[in-house]
PDB file of C-alpha atoms in Angstrom:
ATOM      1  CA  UNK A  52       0.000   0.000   0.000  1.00 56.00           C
ATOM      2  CA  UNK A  53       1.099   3.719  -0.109  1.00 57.00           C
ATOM      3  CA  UNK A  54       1.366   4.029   3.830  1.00 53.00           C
ATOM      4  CA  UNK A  55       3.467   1.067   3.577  1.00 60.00           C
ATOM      5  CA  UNK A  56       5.460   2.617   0.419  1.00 58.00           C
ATOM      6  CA  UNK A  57       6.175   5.696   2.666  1.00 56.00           C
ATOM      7  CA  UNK A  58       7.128   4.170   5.781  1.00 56.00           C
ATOM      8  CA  UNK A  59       9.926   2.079   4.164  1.00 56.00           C
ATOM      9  CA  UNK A  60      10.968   5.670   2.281  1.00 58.00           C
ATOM     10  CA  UNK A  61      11.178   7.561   5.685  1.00 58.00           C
ATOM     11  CA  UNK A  62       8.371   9.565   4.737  1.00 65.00           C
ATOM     12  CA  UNK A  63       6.621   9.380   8.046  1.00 69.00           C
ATOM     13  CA  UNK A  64       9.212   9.525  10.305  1.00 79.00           C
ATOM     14  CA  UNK A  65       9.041  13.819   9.760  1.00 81.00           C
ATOM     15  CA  UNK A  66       5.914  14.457  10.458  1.00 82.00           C
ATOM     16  CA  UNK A  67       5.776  11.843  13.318  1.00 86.00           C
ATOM     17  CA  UNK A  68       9.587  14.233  14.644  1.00 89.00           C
ATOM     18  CA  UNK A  69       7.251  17.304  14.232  1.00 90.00           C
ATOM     19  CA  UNK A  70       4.368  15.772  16.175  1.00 92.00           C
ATOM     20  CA  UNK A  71       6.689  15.179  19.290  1.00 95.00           C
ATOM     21  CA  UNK A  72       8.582  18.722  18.792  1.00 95.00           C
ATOM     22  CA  UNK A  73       5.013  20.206  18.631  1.00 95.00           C
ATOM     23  CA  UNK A  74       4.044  18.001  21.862  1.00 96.00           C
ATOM     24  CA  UNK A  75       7.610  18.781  23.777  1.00 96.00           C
ATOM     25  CA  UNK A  76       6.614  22.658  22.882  1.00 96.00           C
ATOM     26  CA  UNK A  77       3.488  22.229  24.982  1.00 96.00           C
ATOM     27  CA  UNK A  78       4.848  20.245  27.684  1.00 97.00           C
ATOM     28  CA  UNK A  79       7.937  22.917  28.096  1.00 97.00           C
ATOM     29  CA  UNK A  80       5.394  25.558  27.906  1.00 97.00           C
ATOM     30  CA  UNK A  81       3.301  24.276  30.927  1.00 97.00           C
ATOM     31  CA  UNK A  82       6.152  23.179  32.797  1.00 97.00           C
ATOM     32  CA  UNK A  83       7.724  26.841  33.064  1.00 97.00           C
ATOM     33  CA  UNK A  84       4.787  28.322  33.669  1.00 96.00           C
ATOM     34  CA  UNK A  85       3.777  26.501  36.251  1.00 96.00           C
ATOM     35  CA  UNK A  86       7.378  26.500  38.249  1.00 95.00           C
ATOM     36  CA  UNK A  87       8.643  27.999  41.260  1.00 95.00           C
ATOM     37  CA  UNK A  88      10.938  30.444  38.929  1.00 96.00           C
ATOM     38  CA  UNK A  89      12.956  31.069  42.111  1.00 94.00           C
ATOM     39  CA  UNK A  90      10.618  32.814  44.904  1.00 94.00           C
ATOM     40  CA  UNK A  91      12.269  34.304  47.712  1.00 92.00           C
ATOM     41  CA  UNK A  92      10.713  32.221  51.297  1.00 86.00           C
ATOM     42  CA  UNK A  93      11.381  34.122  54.472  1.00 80.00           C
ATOM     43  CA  UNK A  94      12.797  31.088  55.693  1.00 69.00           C
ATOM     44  CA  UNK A  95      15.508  30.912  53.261  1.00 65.00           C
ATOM     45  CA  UNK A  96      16.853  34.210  53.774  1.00 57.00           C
ATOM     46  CA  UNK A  97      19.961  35.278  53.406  1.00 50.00           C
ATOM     47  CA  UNK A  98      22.775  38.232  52.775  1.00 46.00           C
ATOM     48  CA  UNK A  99      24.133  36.899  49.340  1.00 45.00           C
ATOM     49  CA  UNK A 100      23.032  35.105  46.260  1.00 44.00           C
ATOM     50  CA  UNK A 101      24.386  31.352  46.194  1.00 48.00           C
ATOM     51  CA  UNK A 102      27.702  31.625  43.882  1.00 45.00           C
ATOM     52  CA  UNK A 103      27.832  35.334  44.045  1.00 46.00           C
ATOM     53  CA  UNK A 104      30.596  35.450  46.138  1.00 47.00           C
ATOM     54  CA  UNK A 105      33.354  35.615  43.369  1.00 45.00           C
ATOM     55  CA  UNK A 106      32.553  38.785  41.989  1.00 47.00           C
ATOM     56  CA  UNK A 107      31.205  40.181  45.831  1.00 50.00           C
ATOM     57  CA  UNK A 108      34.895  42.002  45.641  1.00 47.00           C
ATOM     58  CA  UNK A 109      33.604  44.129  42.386  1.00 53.00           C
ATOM     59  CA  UNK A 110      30.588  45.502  44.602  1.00 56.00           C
ATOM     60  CA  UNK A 111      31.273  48.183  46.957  1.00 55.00           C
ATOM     61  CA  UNK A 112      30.800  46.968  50.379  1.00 55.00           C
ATOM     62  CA  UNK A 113      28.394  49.608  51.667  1.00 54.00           C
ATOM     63  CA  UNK A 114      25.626  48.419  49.651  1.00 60.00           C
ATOM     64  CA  UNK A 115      22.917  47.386  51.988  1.00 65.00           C
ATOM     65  CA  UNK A 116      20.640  44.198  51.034  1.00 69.00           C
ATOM     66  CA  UNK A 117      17.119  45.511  51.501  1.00 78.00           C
ATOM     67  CA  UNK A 118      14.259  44.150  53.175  1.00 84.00           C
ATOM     68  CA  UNK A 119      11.015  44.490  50.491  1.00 86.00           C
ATOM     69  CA  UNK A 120       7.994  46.624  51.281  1.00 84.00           C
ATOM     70  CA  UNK A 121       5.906  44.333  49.773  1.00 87.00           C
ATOM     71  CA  UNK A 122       7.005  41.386  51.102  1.00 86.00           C
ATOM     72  CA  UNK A 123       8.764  41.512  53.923  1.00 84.00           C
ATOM     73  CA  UNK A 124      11.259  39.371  52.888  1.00 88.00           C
ATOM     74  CA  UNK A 125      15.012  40.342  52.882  1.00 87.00           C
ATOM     75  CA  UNK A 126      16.094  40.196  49.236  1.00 87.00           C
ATOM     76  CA  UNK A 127      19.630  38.717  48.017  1.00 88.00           C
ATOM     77  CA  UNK A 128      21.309  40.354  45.636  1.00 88.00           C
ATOM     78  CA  UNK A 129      19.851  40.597  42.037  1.00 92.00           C
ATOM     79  CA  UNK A 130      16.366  39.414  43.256  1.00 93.00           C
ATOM     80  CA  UNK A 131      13.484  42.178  42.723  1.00 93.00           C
ATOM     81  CA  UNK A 132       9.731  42.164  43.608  1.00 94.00           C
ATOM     82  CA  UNK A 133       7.113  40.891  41.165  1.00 94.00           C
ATOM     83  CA  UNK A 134       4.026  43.366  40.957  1.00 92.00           C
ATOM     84  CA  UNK A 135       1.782  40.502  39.628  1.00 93.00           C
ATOM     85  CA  UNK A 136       3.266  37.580  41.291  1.00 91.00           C
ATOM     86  CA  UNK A 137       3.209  39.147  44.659  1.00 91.00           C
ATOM     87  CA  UNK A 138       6.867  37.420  45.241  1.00 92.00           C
ATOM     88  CA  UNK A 139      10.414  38.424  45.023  1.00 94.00           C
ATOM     89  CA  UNK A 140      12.016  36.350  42.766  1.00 95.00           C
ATOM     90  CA  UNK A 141      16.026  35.170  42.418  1.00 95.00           C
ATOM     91  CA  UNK A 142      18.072  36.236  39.830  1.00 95.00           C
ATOM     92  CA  UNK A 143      14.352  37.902  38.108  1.00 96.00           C
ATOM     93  CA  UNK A 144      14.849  38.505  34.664  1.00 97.00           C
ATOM     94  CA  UNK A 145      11.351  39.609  33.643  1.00 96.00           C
ATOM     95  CA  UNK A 146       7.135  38.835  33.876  1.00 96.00           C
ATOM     96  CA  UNK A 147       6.430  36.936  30.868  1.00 94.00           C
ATOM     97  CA  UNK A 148       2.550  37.619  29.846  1.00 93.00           C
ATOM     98  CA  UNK A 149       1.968  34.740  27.937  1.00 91.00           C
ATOM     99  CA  UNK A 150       3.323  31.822  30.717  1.00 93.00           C
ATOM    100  CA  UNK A 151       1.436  34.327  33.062  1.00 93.00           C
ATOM    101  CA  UNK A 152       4.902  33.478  35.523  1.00 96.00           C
ATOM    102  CA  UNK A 153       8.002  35.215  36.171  1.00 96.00           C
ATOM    103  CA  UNK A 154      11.245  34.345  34.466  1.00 97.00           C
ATOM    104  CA  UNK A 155      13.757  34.111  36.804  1.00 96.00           C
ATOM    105  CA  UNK A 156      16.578  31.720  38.860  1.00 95.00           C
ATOM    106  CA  UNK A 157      15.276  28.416  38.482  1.00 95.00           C
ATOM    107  CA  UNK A 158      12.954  28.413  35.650  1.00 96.00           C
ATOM    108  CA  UNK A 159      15.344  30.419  33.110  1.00 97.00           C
ATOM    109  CA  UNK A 160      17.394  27.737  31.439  1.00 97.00           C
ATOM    110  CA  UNK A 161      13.991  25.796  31.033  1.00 97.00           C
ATOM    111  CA  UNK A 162      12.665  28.982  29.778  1.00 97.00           C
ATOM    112  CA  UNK A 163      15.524  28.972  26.474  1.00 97.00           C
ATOM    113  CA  UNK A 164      15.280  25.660  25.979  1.00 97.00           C
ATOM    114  CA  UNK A 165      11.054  26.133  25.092  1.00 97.00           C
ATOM    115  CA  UNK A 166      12.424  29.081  22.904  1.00 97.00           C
ATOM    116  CA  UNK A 167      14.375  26.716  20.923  1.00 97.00           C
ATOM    117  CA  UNK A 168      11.724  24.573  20.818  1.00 97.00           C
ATOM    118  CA  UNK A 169       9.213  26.515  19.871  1.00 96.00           C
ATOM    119  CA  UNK A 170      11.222  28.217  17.178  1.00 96.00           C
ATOM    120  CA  UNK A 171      12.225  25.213  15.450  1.00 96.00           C
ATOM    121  CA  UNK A 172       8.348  24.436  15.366  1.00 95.00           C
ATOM    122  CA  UNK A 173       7.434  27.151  13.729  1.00 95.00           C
ATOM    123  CA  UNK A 174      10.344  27.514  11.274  1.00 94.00           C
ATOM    124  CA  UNK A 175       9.335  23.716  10.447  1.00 92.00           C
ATOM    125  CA  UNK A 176       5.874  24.862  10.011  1.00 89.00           C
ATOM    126  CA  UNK A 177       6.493  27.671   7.846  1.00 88.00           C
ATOM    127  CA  UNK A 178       8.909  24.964   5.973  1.00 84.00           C
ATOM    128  CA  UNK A 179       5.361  22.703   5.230  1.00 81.00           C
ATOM    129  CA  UNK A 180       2.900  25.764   4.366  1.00 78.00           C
ATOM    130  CA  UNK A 181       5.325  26.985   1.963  1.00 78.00           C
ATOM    131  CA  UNK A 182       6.122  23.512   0.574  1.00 75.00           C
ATOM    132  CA  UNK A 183       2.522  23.214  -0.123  1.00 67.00           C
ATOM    133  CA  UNK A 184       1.960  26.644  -2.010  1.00 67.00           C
ATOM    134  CA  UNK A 185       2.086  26.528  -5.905  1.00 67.00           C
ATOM    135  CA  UNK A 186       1.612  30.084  -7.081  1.00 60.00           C
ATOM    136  CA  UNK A 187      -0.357  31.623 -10.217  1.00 60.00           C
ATOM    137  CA  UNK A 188      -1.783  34.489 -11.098  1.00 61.00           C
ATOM    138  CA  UNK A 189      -5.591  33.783 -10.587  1.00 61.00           C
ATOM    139  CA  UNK A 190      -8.447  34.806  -8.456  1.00 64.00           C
ATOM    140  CA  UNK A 191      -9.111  30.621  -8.394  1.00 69.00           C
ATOM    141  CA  UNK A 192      -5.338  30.376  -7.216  1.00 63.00           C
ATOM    142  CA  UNK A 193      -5.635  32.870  -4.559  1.00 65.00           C
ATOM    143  CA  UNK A 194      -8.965  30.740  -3.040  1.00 72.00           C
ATOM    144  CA  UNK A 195      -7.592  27.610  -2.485  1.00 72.00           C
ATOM    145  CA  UNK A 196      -4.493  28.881  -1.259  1.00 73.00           C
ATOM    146  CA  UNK A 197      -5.379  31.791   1.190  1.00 78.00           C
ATOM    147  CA  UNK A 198      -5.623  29.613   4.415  1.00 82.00           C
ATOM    148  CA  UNK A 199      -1.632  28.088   3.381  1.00 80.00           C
ATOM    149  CA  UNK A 200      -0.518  31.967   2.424  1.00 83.00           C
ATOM    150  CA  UNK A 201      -2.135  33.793   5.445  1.00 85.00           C
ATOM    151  CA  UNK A 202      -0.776  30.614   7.963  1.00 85.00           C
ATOM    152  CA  UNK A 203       2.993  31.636   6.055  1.00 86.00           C
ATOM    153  CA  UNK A 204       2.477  34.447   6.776  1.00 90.00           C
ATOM    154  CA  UNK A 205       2.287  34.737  10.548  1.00 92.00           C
ATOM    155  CA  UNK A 206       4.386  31.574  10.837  1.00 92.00           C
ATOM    156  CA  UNK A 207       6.882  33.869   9.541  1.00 93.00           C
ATOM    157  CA  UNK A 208       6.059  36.693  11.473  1.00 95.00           C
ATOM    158  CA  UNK A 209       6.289  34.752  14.687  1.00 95.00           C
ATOM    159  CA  UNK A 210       9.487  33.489  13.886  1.00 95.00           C
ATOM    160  CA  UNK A 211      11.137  36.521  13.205  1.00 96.00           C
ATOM    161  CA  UNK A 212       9.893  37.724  16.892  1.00 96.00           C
ATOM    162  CA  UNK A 213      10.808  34.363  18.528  1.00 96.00           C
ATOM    163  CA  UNK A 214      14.357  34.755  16.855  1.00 97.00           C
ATOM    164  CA  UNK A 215      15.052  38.528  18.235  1.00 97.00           C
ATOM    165  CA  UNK A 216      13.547  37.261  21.582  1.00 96.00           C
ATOM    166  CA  UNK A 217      15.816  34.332  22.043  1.00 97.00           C
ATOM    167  CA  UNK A 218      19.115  36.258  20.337  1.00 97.00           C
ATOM    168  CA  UNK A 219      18.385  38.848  22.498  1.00 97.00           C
ATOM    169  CA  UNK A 220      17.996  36.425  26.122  1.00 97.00           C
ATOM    170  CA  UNK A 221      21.333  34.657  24.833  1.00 97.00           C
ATOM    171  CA  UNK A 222      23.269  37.537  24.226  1.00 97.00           C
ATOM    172  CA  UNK A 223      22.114  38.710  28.003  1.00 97.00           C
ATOM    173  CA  UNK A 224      22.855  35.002  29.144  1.00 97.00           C
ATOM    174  CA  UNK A 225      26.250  35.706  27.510  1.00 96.00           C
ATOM    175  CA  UNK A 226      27.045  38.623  29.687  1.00 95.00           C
ATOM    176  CA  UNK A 227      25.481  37.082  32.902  1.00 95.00           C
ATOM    177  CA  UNK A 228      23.523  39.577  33.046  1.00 95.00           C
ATOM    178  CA  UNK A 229      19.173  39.856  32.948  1.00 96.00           C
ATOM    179  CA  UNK A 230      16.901  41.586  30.902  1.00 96.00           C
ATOM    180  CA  UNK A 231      15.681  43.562  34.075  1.00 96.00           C
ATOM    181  CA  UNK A 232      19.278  44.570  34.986  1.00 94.00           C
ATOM    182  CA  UNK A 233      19.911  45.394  31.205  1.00 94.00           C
ATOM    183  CA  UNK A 234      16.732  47.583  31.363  1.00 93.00           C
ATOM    184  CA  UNK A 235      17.104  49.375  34.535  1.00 92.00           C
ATOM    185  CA  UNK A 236      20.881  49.393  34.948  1.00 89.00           C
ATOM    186  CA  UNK A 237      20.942  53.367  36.212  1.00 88.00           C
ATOM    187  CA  UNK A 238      18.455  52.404  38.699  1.00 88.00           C
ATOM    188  CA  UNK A 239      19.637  49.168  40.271  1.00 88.00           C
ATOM    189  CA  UNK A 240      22.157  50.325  43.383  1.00 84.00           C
ATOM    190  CA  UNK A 241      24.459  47.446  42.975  1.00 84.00           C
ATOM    191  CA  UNK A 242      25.208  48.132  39.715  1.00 87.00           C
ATOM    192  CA  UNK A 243      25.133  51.542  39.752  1.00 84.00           C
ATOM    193  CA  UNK A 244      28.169  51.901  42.624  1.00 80.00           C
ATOM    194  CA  UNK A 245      30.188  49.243  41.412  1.00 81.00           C
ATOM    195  CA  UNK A 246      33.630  49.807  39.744  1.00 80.00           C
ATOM    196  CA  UNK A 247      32.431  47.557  36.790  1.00 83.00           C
ATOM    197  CA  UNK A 248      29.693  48.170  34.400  1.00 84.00           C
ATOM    198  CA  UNK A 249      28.727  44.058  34.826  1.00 88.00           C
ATOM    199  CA  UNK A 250      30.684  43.020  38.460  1.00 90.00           C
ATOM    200  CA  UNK A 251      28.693  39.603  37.263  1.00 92.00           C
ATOM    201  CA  UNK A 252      30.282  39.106  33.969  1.00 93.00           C
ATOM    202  CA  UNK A 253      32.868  36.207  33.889  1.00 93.00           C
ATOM    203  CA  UNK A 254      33.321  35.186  30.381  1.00 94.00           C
ATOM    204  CA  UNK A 255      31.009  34.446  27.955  1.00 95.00           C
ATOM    205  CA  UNK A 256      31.461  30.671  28.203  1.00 95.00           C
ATOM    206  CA  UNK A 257      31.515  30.745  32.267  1.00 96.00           C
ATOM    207  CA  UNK A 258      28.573  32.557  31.980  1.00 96.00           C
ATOM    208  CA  UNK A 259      27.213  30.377  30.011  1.00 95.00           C
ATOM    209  CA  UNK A 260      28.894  27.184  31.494  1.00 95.00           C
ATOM    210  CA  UNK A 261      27.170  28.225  34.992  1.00 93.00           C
ATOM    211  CA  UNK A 262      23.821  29.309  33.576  1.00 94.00           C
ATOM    212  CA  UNK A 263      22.785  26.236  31.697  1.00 91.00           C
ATOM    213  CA  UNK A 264      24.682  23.812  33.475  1.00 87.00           C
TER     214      UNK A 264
END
């Protein structure tokens, strides 16, 4: 039979990858969403960051760790408050709308990897609508084909922003630094005292040996 004809070609063994990409997407998505991304417990508090002490000597040493306003809670270095969370949260690099969670200490790495994911997806996706587009100049032609051109088109879209978001985190990830650090650098009073623009920054591949692994 054909099915039979394709199988011992390969043929199936794509679409059955891009089932379990599209089904790891999902799974990734829940899974950070739904993760402690690294909330600060009163129980667990303490004057530094675990494995900031290496670069502690950068930092000027009258910087006082604060206690939050919100919270209560007595933040360690490079943690900040969430607004919408109602938590402070290690290492916080951002509020991400759409997992409706903070990205931050433990839920980061997890957080690239979906990226990836979810890229690759899409570029695959764009890969089959625009495999199945044949053009010609015909108001028949543009019919049967709208639902494949418009689905292009905002596969492609999407792609473009997923690639400038994830460039954009690695680059950061790169410099061991966070987007909210990048963002508010002026405003942020270890950073803004300390004899280095990035006290953090230790390489790009420490930084990135000790953020993904």
């Amino acid at each position: 039979s054909d099915l039979q004809k394709q199988e011992e070609r390969g043929e199936l063994l794509q679409p059955l990858i891009f089932v379990l990409l599209v089904l790891c997407s999902v799974l990734l998505y829940f899974k950070v969403s739904l993760m402690d991304p690294g909330f600060v417990k009163p129980e667990e508090e303490e004057g530094e960051d675990k494995g900031q002490g290496v670069v502690t000597s950068q930092i000027p040493g009258d910087i006082k760790l604060r206690r939050c306003g919100y919270c209560l809670v007595k933040q360690p270095m490079r943690a900040k408050h969430c607004q919408l969370c109602q938590h402070c949260v290690r290492r916080y690099d951002h509020h991400c709308p759409w997992l409706e969670n903070c990205v931050g200490e433990r839920n980061h790495p997890l957080f690239i990897v979906y990226l990836s994911v979810q890229l690759v997806v899409l570029l695959w996706g764009g890969h089959f609508a625009w495999s199945g587009l044949y053009f010609e100049q015909s108001q028949e032609w543009l019919q049967h084909n709208i639902f494949l051109l418009v689905s292009f088109l905002l596969i492609f879209i999407f792609s473009i922003v997923l690639l400038l978001l994830l460039v954009s985190h690695l680059y950061l990830i790169s410099c061991n630094t966070t987007t909210w650090e990048f963002m508010s650098h002026h405003r942020i009073s270890y950073l803004r005292h300390s004899e280095l623009e990035n006290p953090f920054d230790q390489g790009i591949i420490l930084n990135l040996w000790r953020f993904f692994c």
